[in-house]
mmCIF file of C-alpha atoms in Angstrom:
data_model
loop_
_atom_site.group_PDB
_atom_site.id
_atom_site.type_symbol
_atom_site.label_atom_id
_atom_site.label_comp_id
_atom_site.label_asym_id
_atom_site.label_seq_id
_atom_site.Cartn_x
_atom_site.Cartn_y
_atom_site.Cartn_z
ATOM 1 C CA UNK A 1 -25.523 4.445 -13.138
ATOM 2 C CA UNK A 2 -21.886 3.944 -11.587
ATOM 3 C CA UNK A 3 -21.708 5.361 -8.313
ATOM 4 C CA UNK A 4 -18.410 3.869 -6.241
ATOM 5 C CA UNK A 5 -19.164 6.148 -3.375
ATOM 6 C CA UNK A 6 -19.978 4.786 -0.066
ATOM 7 C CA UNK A 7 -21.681 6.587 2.701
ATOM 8 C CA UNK A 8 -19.518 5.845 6.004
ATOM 9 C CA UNK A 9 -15.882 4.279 6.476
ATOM 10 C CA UNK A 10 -17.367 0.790 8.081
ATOM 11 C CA UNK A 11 -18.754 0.621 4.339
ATOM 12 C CA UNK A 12 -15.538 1.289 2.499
ATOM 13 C CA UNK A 13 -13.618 -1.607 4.693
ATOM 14 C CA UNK A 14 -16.441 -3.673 4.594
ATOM 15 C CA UNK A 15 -15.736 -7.575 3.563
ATOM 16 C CA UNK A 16 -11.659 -7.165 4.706
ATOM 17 C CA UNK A 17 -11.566 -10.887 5.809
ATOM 18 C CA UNK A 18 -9.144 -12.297 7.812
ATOM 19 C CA UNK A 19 -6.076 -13.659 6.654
ATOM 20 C CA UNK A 20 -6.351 -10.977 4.271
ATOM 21 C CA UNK A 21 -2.935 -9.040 2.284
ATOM 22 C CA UNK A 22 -3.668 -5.023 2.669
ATOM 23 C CA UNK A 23 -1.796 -2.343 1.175
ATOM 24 C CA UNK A 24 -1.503 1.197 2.675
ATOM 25 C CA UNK A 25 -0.779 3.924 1.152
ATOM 26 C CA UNK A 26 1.743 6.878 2.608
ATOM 27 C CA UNK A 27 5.141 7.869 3.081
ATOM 28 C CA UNK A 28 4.865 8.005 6.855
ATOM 29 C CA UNK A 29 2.066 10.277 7.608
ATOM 30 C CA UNK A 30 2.064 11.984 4.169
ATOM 31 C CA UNK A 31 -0.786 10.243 2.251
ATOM 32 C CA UNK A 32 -1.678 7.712 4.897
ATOM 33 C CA UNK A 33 -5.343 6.880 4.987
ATOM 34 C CA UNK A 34 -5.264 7.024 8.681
ATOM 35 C CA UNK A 35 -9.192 7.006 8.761
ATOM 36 C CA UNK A 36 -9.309 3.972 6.838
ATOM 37 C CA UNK A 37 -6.806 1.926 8.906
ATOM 38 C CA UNK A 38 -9.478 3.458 11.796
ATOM 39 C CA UNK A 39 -11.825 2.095 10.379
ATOM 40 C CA UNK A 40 -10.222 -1.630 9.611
ATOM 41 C CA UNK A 41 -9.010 -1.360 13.324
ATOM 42 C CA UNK A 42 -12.701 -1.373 14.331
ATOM 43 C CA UNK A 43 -13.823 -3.855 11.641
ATOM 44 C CA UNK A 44 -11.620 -6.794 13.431
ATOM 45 C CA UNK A 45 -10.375 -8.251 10.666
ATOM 46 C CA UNK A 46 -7.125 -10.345 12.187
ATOM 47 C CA UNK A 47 -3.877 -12.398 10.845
ATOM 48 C CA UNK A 48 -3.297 -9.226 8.101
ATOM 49 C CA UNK A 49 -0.710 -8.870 5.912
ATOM 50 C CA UNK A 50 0.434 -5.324 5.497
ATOM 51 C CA UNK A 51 2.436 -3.790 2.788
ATOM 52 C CA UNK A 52 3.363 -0.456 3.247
ATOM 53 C CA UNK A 53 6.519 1.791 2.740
ATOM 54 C CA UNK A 54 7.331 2.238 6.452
ATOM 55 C CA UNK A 55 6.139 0.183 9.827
ATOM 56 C CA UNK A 56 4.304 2.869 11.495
ATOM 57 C CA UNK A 57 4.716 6.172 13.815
ATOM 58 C CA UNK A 58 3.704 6.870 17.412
ATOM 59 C CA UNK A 59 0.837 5.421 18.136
ATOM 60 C CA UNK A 60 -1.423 6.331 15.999
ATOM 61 C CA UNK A 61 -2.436 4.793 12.248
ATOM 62 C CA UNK A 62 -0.616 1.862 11.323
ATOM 63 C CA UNK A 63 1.298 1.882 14.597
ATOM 64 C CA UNK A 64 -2.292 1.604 15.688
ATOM 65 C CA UNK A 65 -3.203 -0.919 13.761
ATOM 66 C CA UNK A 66 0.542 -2.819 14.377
ATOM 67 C CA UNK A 67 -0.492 -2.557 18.247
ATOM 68 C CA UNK A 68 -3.566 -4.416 18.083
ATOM 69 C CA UNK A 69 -1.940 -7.472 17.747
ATOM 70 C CA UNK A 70 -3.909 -8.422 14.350
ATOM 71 C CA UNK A 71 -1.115 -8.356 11.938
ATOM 72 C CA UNK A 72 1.057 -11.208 11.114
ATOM 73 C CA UNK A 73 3.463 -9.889 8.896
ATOM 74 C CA UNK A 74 5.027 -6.536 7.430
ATOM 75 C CA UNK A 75 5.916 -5.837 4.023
ATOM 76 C CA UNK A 76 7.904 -2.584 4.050
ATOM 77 C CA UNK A 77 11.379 -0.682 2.854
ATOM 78 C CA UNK A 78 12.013 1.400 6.447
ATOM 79 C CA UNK A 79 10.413 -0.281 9.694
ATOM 80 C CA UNK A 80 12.674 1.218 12.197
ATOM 81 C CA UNK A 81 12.321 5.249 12.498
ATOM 82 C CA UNK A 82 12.932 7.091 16.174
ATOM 83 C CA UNK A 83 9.298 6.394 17.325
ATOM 84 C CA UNK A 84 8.866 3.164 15.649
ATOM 85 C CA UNK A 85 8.419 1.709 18.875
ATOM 86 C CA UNK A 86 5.163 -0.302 18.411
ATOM 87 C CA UNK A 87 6.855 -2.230 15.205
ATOM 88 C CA UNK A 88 10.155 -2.325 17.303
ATOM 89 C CA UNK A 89 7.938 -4.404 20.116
ATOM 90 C CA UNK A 90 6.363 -6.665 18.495
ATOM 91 C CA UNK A 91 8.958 -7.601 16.012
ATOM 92 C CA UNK A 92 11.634 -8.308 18.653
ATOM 93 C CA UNK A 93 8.784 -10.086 20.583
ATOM 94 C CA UNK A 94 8.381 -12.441 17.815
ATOM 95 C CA UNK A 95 4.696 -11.388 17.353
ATOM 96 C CA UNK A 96 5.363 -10.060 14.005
ATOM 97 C CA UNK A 97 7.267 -10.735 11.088
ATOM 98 C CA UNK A 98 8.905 -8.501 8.592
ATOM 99 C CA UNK A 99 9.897 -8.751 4.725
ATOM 100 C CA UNK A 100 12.284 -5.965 4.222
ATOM 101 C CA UNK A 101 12.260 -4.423 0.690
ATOM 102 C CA UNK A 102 14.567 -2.047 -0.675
ATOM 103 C CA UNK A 103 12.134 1.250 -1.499
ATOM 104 C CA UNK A 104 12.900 0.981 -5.285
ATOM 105 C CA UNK A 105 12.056 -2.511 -5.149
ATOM 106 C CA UNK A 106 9.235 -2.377 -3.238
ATOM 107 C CA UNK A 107 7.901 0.461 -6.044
ATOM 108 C CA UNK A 108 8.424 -1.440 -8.734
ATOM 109 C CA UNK A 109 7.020 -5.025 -7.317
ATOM 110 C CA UNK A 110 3.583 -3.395 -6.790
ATOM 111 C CA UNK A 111 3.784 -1.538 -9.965
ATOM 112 C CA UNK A 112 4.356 -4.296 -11.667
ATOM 113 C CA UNK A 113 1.435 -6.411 -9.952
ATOM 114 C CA UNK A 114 -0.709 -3.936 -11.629
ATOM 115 C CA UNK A 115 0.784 -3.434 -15.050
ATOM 116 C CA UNK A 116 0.577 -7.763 -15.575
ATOM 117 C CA UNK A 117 4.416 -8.492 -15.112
ATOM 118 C CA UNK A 118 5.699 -11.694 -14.338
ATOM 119 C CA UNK A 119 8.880 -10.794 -12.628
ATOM 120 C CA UNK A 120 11.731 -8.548 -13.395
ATOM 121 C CA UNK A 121 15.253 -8.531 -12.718
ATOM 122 C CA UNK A 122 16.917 -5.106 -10.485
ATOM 123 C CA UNK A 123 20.766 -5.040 -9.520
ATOM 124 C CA UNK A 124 18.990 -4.007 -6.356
ATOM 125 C CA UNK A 125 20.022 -6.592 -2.950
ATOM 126 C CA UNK A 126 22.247 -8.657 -5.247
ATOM 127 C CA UNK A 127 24.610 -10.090 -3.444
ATOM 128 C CA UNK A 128 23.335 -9.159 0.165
ATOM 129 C CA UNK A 129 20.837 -11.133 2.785
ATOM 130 C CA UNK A 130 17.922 -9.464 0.519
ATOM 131 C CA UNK A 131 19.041 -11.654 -2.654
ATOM 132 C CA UNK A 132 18.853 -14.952 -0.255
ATOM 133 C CA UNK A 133 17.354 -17.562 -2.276
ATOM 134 C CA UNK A 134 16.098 -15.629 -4.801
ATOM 135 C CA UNK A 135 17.207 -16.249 -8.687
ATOM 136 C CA UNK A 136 20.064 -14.619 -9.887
ATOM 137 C CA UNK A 137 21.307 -13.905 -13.585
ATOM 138 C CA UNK A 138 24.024 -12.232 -15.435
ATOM 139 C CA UNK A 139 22.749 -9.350 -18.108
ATOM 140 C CA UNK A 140 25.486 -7.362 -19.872
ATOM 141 C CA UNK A 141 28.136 -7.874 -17.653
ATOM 142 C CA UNK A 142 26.248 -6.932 -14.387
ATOM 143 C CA UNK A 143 24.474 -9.280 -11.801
ATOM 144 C CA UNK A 144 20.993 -9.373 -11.100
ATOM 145 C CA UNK A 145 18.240 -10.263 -8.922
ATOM 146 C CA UNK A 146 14.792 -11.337 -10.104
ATOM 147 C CA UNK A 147 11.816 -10.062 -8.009
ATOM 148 C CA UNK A 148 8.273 -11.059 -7.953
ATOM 149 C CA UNK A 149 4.865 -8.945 -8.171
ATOM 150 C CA UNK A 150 3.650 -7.995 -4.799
ATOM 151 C CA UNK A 151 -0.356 -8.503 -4.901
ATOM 152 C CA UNK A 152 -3.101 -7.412 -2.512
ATOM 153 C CA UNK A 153 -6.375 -8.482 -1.598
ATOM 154 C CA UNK A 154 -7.065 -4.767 -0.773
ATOM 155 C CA UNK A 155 -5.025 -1.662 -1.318
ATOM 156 C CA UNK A 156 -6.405 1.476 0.929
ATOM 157 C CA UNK A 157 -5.542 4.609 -0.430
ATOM 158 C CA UNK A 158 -5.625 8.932 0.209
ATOM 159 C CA UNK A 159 -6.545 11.224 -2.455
ATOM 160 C CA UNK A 160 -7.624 14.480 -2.589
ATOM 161 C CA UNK A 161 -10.662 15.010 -4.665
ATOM 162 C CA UNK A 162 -12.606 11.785 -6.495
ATOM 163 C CA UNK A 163 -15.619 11.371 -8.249
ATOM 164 C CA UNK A 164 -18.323 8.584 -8.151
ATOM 165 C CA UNK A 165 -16.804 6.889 -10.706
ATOM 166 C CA UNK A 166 -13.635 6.284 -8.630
ATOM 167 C CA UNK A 167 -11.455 8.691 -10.473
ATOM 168 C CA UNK A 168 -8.719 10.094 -7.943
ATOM 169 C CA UNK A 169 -6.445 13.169 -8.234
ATOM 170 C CA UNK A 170 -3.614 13.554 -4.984
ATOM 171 C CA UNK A 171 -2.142 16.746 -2.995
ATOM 172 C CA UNK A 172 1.158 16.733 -3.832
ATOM 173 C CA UNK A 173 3.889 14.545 -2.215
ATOM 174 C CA UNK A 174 0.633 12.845 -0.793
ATOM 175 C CA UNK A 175 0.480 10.906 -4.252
ATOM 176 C CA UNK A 176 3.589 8.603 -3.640
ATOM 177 C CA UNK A 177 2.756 5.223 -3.437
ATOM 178 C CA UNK A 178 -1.358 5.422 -3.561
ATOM 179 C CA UNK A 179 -2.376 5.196 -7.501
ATOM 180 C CA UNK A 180 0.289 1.989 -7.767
ATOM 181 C CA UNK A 181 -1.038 0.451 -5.053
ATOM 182 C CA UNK A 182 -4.796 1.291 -6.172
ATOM 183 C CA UNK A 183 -3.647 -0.954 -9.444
ATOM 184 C CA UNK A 184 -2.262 -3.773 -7.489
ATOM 185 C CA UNK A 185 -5.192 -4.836 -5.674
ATOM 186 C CA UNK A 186 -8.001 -6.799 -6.142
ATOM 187 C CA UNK A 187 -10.498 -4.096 -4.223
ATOM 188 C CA UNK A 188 -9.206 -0.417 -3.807
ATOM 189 C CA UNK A 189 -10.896 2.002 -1.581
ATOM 190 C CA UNK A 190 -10.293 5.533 -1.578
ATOM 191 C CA UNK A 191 -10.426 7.963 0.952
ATOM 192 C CA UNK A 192 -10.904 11.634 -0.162
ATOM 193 C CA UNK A 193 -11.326 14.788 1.173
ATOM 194 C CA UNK A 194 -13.442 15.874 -1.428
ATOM 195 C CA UNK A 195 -16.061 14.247 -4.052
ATOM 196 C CA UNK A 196 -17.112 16.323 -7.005
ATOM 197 C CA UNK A 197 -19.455 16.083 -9.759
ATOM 198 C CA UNK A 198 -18.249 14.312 -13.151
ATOM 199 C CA UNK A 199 -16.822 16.398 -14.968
ATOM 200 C CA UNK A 200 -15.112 18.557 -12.561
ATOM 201 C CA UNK A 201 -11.755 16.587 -12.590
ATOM 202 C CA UNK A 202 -9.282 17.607 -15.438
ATOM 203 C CA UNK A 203 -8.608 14.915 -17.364
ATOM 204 C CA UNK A 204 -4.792 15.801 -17.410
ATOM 205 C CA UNK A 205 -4.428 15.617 -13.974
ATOM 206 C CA UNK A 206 -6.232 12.061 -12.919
ATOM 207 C CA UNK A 207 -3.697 10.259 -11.121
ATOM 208 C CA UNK A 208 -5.715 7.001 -10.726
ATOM 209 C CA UNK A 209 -8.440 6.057 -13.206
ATOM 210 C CA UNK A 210 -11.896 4.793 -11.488
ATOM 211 C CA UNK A 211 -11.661 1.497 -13.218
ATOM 212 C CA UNK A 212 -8.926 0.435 -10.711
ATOM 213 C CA UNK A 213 -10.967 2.171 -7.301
ATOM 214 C CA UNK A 214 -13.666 -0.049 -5.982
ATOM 215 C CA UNK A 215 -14.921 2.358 -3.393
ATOM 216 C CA UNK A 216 -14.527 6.164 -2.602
ATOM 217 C CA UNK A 217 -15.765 7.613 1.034
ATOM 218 C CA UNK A 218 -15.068 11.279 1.492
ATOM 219 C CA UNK A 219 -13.672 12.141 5.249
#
């Protein structure tokens, strides 16, 4: 019988090893696992990569996890916001480094990371600090910049109802980038608020498919 459901969140971050690259779901707070990144903030793993659309708020989630001093560098599209100040520290400090990703960019390189791409070319940063060393081509008369896949040892992600077979449906703007990150990563855990019986989950409205979610934990 397939049961992905775990019992407590030490068991959904279980096995996060150091050195490790983590993706977090959210746009800001909305959709943010913030019990997860608890939960990998008392699991210890250190020297993290993070990919994530922003850099953290306050001082609480990822700004949390940014101020224990265990991540090494930031993949993100907007790291500086007016209470950013735990990114803003440790960046200028040199204790942390950043790879700055235009949002549409960002989107697509972990979307493509789970649909099998190789790279793709986006008008996106050409000709800016972005494009710096990066290939460049010529396609109908417009310049272009070729991008790679972003990949992830572990993507932790917010839904609102799952089942034990991993399936995930979101609450509304909550969605954004969870179910492409769930795809990009080898090992996705889920946290949900809810976990119903088989069945109950329209078929229409799964977001993410269980065959990409390693482990659901309802909070």
């Amino acid at each position: 019988m397939i049961d992905k459901t775990v019992q407590t969140l030490a068991e959904a971050v279980a096995g996060i090893r150091d050195g490790a690259t983590v993706m977090i779901g959210g746009f800001g707070g909305a959709g943010q696992p913030a019990e997860l990144i608890d939960a990998l903030i008392e699991q210890g793993a250190r020297d993290l990569v993070i990919v994530n659309n922003n850099a953290g708020n306050g001082d609480t989630g990822l700004a949390a996890l940014l101020k224990t001093g265990r991540v090494r560098k930031i993949v993100c599209s907007f790291p500086r916001q007016a209470d950013s100040h735990v990114f803003d520290g440790h960046y200028r400090a040199g204790k942390l480094e950043l790879e700055l990703v235009p949002q549409g960019n960002l989107a697509e390189r972990i979307r493509a990371a789970g649909a099998g791409i190789g790279a793709f070319f986006t008008p996106t940063g050409y000709g800016t600090e972005l494009a710096k060393g990066k290939e460049t081509r010529r396609i109908d008369g417009r310049d272009y910049v070729l991008e790679h896949p972003i990949r992830a040892d572990v993507a932790l992600v917010k839904a609102l109802r799952g089942d034990r077979w991993g399936n995930l449906v979101y609450r509304k703007a909550a969605r954004n980038f969870n179910p492409i990150m769930a795809t990009a990563a080898a090992v996705a855990v889920a946290q949900v608020s809810e976990i119903v019986e088989l069945g109950a989950l329209d078929p229409e409205h799964i977001v993410t498919p269980g065959i990409h979610v390693t482990r659901v934990v309802r909070v």
